[in-house]
CSV table of C-alpha atoms and ligand atoms in Angstrom, one decimal:
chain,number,residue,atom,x,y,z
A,1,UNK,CA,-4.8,-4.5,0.4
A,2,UNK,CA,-8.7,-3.8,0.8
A,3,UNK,CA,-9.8,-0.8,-0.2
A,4,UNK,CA,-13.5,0.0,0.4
A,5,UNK,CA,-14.7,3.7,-0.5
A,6,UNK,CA,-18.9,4.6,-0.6
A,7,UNK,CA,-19.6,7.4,1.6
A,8,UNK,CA,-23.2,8.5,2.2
A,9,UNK,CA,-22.6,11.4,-0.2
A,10,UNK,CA,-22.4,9.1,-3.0
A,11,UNK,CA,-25.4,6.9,-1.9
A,12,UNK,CA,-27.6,10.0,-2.6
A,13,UNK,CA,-25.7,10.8,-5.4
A,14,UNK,CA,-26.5,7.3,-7.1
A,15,UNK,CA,-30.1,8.3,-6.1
A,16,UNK,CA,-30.5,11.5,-7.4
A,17,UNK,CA,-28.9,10.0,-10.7
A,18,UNK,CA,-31.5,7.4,-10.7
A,19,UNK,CA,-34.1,10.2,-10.5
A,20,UNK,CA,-32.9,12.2,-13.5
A,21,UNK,CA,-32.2,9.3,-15.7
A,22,UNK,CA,-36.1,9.7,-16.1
A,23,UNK,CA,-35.1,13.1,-17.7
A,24,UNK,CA,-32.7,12.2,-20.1
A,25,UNK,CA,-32.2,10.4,-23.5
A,26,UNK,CA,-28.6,8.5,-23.3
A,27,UNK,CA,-26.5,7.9,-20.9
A,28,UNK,CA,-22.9,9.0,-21.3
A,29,UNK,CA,-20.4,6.3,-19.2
A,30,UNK,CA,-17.0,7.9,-18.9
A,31,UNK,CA,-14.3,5.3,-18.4
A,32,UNK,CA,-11.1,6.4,-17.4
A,33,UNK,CA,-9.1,4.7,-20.5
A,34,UNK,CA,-6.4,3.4,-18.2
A,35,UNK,CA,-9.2,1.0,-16.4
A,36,UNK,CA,-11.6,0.5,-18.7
A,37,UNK,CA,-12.8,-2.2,-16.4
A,38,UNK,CA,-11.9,-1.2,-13.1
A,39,UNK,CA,-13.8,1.9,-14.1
A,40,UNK,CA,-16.8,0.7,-14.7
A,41,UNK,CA,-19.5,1.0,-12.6
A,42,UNK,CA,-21.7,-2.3,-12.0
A,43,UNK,CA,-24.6,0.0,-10.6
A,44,UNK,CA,-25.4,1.6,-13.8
A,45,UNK,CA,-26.3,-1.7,-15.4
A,46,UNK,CA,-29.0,-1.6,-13.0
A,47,UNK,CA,-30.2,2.0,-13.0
A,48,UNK,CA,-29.4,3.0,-16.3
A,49,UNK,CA,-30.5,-0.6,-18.3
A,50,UNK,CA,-33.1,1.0,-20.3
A,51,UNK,CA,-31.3,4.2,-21.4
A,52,UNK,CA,-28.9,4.0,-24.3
A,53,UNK,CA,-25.6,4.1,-23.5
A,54,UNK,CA,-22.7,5.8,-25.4
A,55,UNK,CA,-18.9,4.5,-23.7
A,56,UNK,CA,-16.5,7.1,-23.5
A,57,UNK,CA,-12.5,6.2,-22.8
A,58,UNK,CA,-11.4,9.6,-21.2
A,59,UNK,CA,-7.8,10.0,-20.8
A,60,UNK,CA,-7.0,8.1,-23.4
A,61,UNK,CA,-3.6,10.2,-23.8
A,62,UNK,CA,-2.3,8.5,-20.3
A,63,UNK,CA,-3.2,5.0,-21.5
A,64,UNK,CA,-1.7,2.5,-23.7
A,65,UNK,CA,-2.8,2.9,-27.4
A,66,UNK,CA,-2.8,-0.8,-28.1
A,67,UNK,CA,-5.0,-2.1,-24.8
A,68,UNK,CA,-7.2,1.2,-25.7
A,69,UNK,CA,-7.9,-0.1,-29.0
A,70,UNK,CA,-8.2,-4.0,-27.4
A,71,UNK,CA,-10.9,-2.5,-25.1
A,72,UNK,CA,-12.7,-0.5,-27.6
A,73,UNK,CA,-13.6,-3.7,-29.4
A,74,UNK,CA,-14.8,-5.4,-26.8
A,75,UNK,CA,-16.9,-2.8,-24.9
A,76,UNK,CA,-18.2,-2.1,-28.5
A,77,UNK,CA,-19.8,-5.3,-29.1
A,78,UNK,CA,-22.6,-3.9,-26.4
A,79,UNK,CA,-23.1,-0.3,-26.9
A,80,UNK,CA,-20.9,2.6,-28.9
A,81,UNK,CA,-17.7,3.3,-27.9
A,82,UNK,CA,-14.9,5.7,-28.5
A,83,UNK,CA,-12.0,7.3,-26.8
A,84,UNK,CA,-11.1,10.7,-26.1
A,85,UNK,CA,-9.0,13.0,-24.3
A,86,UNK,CA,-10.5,16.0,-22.7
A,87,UNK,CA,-7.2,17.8,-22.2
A,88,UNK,CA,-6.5,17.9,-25.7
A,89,UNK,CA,-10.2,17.7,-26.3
A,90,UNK,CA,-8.9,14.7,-29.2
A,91,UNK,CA,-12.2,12.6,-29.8
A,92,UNK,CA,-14.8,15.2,-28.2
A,93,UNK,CA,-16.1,16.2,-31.8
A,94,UNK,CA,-17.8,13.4,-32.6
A,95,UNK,CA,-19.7,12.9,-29.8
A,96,UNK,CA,-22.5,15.5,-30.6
A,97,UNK,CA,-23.3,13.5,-33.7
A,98,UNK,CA,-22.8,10.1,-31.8
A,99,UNK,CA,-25.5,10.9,-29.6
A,100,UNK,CA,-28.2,12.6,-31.4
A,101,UNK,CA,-28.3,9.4,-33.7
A,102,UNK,CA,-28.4,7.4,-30.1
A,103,UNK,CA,-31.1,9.6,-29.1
A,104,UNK,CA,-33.2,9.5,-32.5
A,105,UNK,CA,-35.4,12.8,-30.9
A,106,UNK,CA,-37.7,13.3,-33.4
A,107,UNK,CA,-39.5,16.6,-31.8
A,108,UNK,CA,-36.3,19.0,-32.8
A,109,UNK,CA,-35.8,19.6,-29.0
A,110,UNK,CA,-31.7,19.2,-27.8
A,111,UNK,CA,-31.3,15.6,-26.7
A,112,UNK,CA,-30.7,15.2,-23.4
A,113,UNK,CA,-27.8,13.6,-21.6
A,114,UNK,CA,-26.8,12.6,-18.4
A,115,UNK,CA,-23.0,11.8,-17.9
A,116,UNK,CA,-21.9,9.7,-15.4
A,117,UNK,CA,-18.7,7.7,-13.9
A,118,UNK,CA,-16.4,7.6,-11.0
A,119,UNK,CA,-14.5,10.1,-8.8
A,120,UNK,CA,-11.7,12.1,-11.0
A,121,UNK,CA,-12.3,10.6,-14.3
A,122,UNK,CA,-12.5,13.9,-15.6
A,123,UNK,CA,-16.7,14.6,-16.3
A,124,UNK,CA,-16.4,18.3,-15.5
A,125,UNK,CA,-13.3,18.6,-17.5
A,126,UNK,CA,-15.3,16.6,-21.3
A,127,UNK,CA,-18.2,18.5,-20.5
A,128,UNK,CA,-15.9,21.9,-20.1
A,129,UNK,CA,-14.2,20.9,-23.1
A,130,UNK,CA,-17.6,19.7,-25.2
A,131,UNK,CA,-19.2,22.8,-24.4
A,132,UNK,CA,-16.4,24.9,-24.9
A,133,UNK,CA,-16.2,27.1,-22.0
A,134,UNK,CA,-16.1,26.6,-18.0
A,135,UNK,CA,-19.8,25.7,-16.7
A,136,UNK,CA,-18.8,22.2,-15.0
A,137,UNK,CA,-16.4,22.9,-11.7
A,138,UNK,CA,-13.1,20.5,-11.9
A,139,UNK,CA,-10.3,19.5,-9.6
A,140,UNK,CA,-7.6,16.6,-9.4
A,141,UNK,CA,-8.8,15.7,-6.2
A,142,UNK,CA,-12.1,12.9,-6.1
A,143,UNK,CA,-15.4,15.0,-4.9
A,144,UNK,CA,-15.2,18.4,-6.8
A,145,UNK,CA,-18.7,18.2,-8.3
A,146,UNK,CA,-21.5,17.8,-5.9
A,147,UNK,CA,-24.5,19.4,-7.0
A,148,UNK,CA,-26.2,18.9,-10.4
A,149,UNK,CA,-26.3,21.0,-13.4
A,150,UNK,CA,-27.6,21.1,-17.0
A,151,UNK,CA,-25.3,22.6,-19.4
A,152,UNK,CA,-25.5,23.0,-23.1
A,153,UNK,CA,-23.5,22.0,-26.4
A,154,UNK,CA,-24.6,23.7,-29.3
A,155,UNK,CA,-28.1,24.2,-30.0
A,156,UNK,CA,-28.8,20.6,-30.1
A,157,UNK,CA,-27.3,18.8,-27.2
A,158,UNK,CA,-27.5,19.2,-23.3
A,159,UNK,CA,-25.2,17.5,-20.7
A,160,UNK,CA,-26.2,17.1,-17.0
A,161,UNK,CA,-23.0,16.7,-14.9
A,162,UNK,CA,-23.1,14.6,-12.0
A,163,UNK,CA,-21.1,14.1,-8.8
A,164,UNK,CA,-19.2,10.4,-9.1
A,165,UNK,CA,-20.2,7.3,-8.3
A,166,UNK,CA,-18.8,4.3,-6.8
A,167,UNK,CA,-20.4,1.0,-5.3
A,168,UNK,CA,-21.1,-0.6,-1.9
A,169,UNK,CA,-18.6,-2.9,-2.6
A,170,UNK,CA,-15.5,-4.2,-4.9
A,171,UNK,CA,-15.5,-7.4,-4.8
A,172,UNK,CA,-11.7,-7.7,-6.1
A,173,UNK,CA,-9.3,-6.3,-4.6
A,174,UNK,CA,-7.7,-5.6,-7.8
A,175,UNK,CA,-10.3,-2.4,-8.6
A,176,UNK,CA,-9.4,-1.0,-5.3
A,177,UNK,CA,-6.0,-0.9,-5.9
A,178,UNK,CA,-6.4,0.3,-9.8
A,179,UNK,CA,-8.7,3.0,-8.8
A,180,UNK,CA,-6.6,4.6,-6.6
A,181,UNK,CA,-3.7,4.0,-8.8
A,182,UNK,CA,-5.9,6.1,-11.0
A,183,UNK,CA,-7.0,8.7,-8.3
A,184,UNK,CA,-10.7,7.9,-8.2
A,185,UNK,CA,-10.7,6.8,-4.9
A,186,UNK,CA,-9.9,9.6,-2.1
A,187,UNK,CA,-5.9,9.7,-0.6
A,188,UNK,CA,-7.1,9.4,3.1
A,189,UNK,CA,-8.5,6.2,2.2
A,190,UNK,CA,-5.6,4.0,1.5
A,191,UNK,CA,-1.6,4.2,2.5
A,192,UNK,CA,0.3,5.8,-0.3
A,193,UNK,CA,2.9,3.4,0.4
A,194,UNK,CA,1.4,0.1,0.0
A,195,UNK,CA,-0.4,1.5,-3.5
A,196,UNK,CA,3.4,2.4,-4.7
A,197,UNK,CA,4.3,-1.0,-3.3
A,198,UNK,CA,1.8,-2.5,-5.6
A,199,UNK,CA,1.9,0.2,-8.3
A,200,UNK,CA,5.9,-1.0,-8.7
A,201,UNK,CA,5.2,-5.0,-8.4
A,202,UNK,CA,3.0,-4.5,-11.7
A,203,UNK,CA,5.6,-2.2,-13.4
A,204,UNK,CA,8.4,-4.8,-12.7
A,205,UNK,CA,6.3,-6.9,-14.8
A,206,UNK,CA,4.7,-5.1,-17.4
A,207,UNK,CA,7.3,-2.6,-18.1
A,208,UNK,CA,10.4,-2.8,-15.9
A,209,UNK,CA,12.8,-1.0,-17.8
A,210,UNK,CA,11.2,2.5,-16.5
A,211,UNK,CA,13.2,2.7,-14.1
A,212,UNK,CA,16.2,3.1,-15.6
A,213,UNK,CA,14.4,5.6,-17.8
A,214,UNK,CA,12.9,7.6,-15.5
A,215,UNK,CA,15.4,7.3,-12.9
A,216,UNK,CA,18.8,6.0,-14.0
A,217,UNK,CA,18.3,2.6,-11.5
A,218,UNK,CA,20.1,-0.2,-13.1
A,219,UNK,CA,19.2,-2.7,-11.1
A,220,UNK,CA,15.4,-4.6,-11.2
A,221,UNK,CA,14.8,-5.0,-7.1
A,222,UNK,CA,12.2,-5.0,-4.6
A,223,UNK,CA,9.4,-2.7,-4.3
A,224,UNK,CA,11.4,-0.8,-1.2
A,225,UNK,CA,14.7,-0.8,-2.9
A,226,UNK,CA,12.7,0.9,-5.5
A,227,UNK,CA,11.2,3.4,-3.3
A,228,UNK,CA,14.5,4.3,-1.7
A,229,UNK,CA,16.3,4.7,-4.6
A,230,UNK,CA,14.3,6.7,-6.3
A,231,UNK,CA,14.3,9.0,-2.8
A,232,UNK,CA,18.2,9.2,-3.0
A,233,UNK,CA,18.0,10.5,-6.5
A,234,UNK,CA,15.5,12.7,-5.5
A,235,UNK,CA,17.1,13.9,-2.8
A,236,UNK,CA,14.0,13.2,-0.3
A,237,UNK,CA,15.9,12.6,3.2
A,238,UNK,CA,14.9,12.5,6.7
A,239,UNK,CA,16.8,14.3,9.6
A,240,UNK,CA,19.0,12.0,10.2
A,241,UNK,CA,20.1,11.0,6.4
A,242,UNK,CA,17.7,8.1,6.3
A,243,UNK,CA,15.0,8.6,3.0
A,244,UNK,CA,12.2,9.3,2.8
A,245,UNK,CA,10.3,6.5,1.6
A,246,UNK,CA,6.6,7.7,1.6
A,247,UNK,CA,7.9,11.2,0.2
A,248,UNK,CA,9.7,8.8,-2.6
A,249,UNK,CA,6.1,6.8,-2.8
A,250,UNK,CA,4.0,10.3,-2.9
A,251,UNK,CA,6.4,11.0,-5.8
A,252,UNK,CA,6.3,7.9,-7.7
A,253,UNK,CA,2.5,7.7,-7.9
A,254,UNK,CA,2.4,11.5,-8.6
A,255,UNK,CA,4.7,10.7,-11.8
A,256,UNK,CA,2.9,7.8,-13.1
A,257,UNK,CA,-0.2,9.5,-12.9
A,258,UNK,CA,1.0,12.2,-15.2
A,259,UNK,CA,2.7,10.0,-17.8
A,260,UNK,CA,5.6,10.9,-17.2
A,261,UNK,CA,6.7,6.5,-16.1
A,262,UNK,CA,5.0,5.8,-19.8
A,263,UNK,CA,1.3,5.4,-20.8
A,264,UNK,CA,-0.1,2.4,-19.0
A,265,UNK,CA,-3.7,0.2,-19.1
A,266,UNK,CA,-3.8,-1.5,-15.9
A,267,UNK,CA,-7.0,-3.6,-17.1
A,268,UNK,CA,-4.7,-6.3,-19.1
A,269,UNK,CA,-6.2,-8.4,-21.9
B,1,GDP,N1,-4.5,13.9,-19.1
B,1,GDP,C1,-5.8,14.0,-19.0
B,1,GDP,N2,-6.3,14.5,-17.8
B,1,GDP,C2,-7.6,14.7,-17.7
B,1,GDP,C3,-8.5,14.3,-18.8
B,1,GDP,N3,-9.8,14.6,-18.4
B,1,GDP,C4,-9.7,15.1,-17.1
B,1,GDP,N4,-8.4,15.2,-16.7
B,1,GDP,C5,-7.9,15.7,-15.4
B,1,GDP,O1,-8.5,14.8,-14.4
B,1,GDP,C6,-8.8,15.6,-13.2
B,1,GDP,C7,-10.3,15.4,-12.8
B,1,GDP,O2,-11.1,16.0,-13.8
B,1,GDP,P1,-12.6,16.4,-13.4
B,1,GDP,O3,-13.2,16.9,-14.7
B,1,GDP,O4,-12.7,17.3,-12.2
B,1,GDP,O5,-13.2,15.0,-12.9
B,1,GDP,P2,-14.6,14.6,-12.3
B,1,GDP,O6,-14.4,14.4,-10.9
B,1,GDP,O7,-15.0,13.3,-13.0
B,1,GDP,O8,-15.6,15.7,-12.7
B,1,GDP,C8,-8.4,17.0,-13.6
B,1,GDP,O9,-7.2,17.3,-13.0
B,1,GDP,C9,-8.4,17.1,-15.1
B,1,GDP,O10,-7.6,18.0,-15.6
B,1,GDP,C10,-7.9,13.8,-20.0
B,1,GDP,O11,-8.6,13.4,-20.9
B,1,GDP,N5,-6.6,13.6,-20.0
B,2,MG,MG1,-16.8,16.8,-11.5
């Protein structure tokens, strides 16, 4: 599987971004908390080396507590991290505090903040959720957010929401797959089927008792057996009474991106 996904779009996003980091006082990297390291963008270490940088684990209620708190550690030992969960908005309330201390702005004027990450890992949705109303457009598909805006928290912060950004190229496979396991990458860009293929290889070996939990399969088999069972008890069939496999895939990935296989870090220690 090679996935590959840097439209010109993003190019001039990355641009634009490099412009306004001139503008702002601390960078705020959101990492989607089930990737920590998939979901990192390599670019910003050259754009944004200067800037202090707070780390922000979004959707850390989808991930696996332990692995969050693994990851935490680690990324800590270079800048500030924490991990939050926009839905729930658990975590957001320290962040104000986090990064006026980051910022040390003498002058009393708001401290200024550009926040940055890849497709879908929910900016619009923490700086909704920070700011406490709906100024940042959001969507579940990658490529809501194209233009730029400034948008402000309290008296003393402001937020400058940015379209995502990817890279030319990843270099492992692995980050392909994981991001569009994670739905940063966009669905017309890889085969549902072979991600599901993959998606069930790992969960045969991390966690393969969810499916008999989900599902009610007894039995630990291939990828396709998988697929097809899962159809059957979903009742997704073909004319013809053969299943549906890529409905079955479309369903499986749909389910683990919710939660509802378990709360999973693909980035293992
Ligand atoms: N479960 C969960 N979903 C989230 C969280 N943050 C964002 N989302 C969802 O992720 C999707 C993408 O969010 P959005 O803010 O548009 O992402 P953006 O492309 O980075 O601006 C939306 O469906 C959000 O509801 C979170 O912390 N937890
Ligand atoms: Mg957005």
């Amino acid at each position: 599987m090679n996935i590959q996904w840097y439209p010109g779009h993003m190019e001039k996003a990355r641009r634009t971004a490099e412009q306004n980091l001139k503008l702002v006082d601390v960078v705020i990297e959101l990492l989607d908390a089930r990737a920590p390291l998939s979901s990192h963008n390599p670019v910003l270490d050259k754009i944004a080396s200067k800037k202090p940088r707070l780390v922000v684990f979004n959707k850390a209620d989808l991930a696996d507590e332990k692995l969050t708190s693994y990851w935490l550690k680690k990324f800590s030992q270079d800048s500030p991290a924490l991990a939050v969960d926009s839905k729930s908005r658990k975590g957001l309330p320290y962040i104000p505090g986090v990064v006026e201390k980051m910022a040390r702005v003498r002058t009393g004027r708001p401290v200024k903040c550009m926040v940055l990450g890849i497709p879908n890992v929910g900016k619009s949705l923490f700086i909704n959720a920070l700011a406490k109303r709906k100024v940042a457009r959001t969507g579940n598909k990658p490529g809501v957010t194209r233009g730029q805006q400034w948008i402000k928290v309290g008296k003393k912060v402001q937020l400058l929401d940015t379209p995502g950004i990817l890279w030319p190229k990843f270099e492992d496979p692995e980050v392909g797959f994981r991001l569009a396991v994670i739905a940063a990458i966009k669905e017309e860009i890889y085969s549902v089927e072979d991600i599901v293929f993959g998606l069930i290889e790992w969960l045969n070996k991390y966690s393969p008792c969810v499916w008999e939990k989900r599902y009610g399969l007894y039995s630990s088999d291939t990828p396709v057996e998988i697929m097809e069972q899962v159809g059957r008890k979903r009742g997704f069939f073909l004319a013809g009474g053969k299943v549906d496999l890529n409905r079955a895939a479309v369903h499986i990935l749909k389910e683990f991106r919710e939660g509802k296989l378990g709360f999973f870090t693909l980035d293992d220690s």
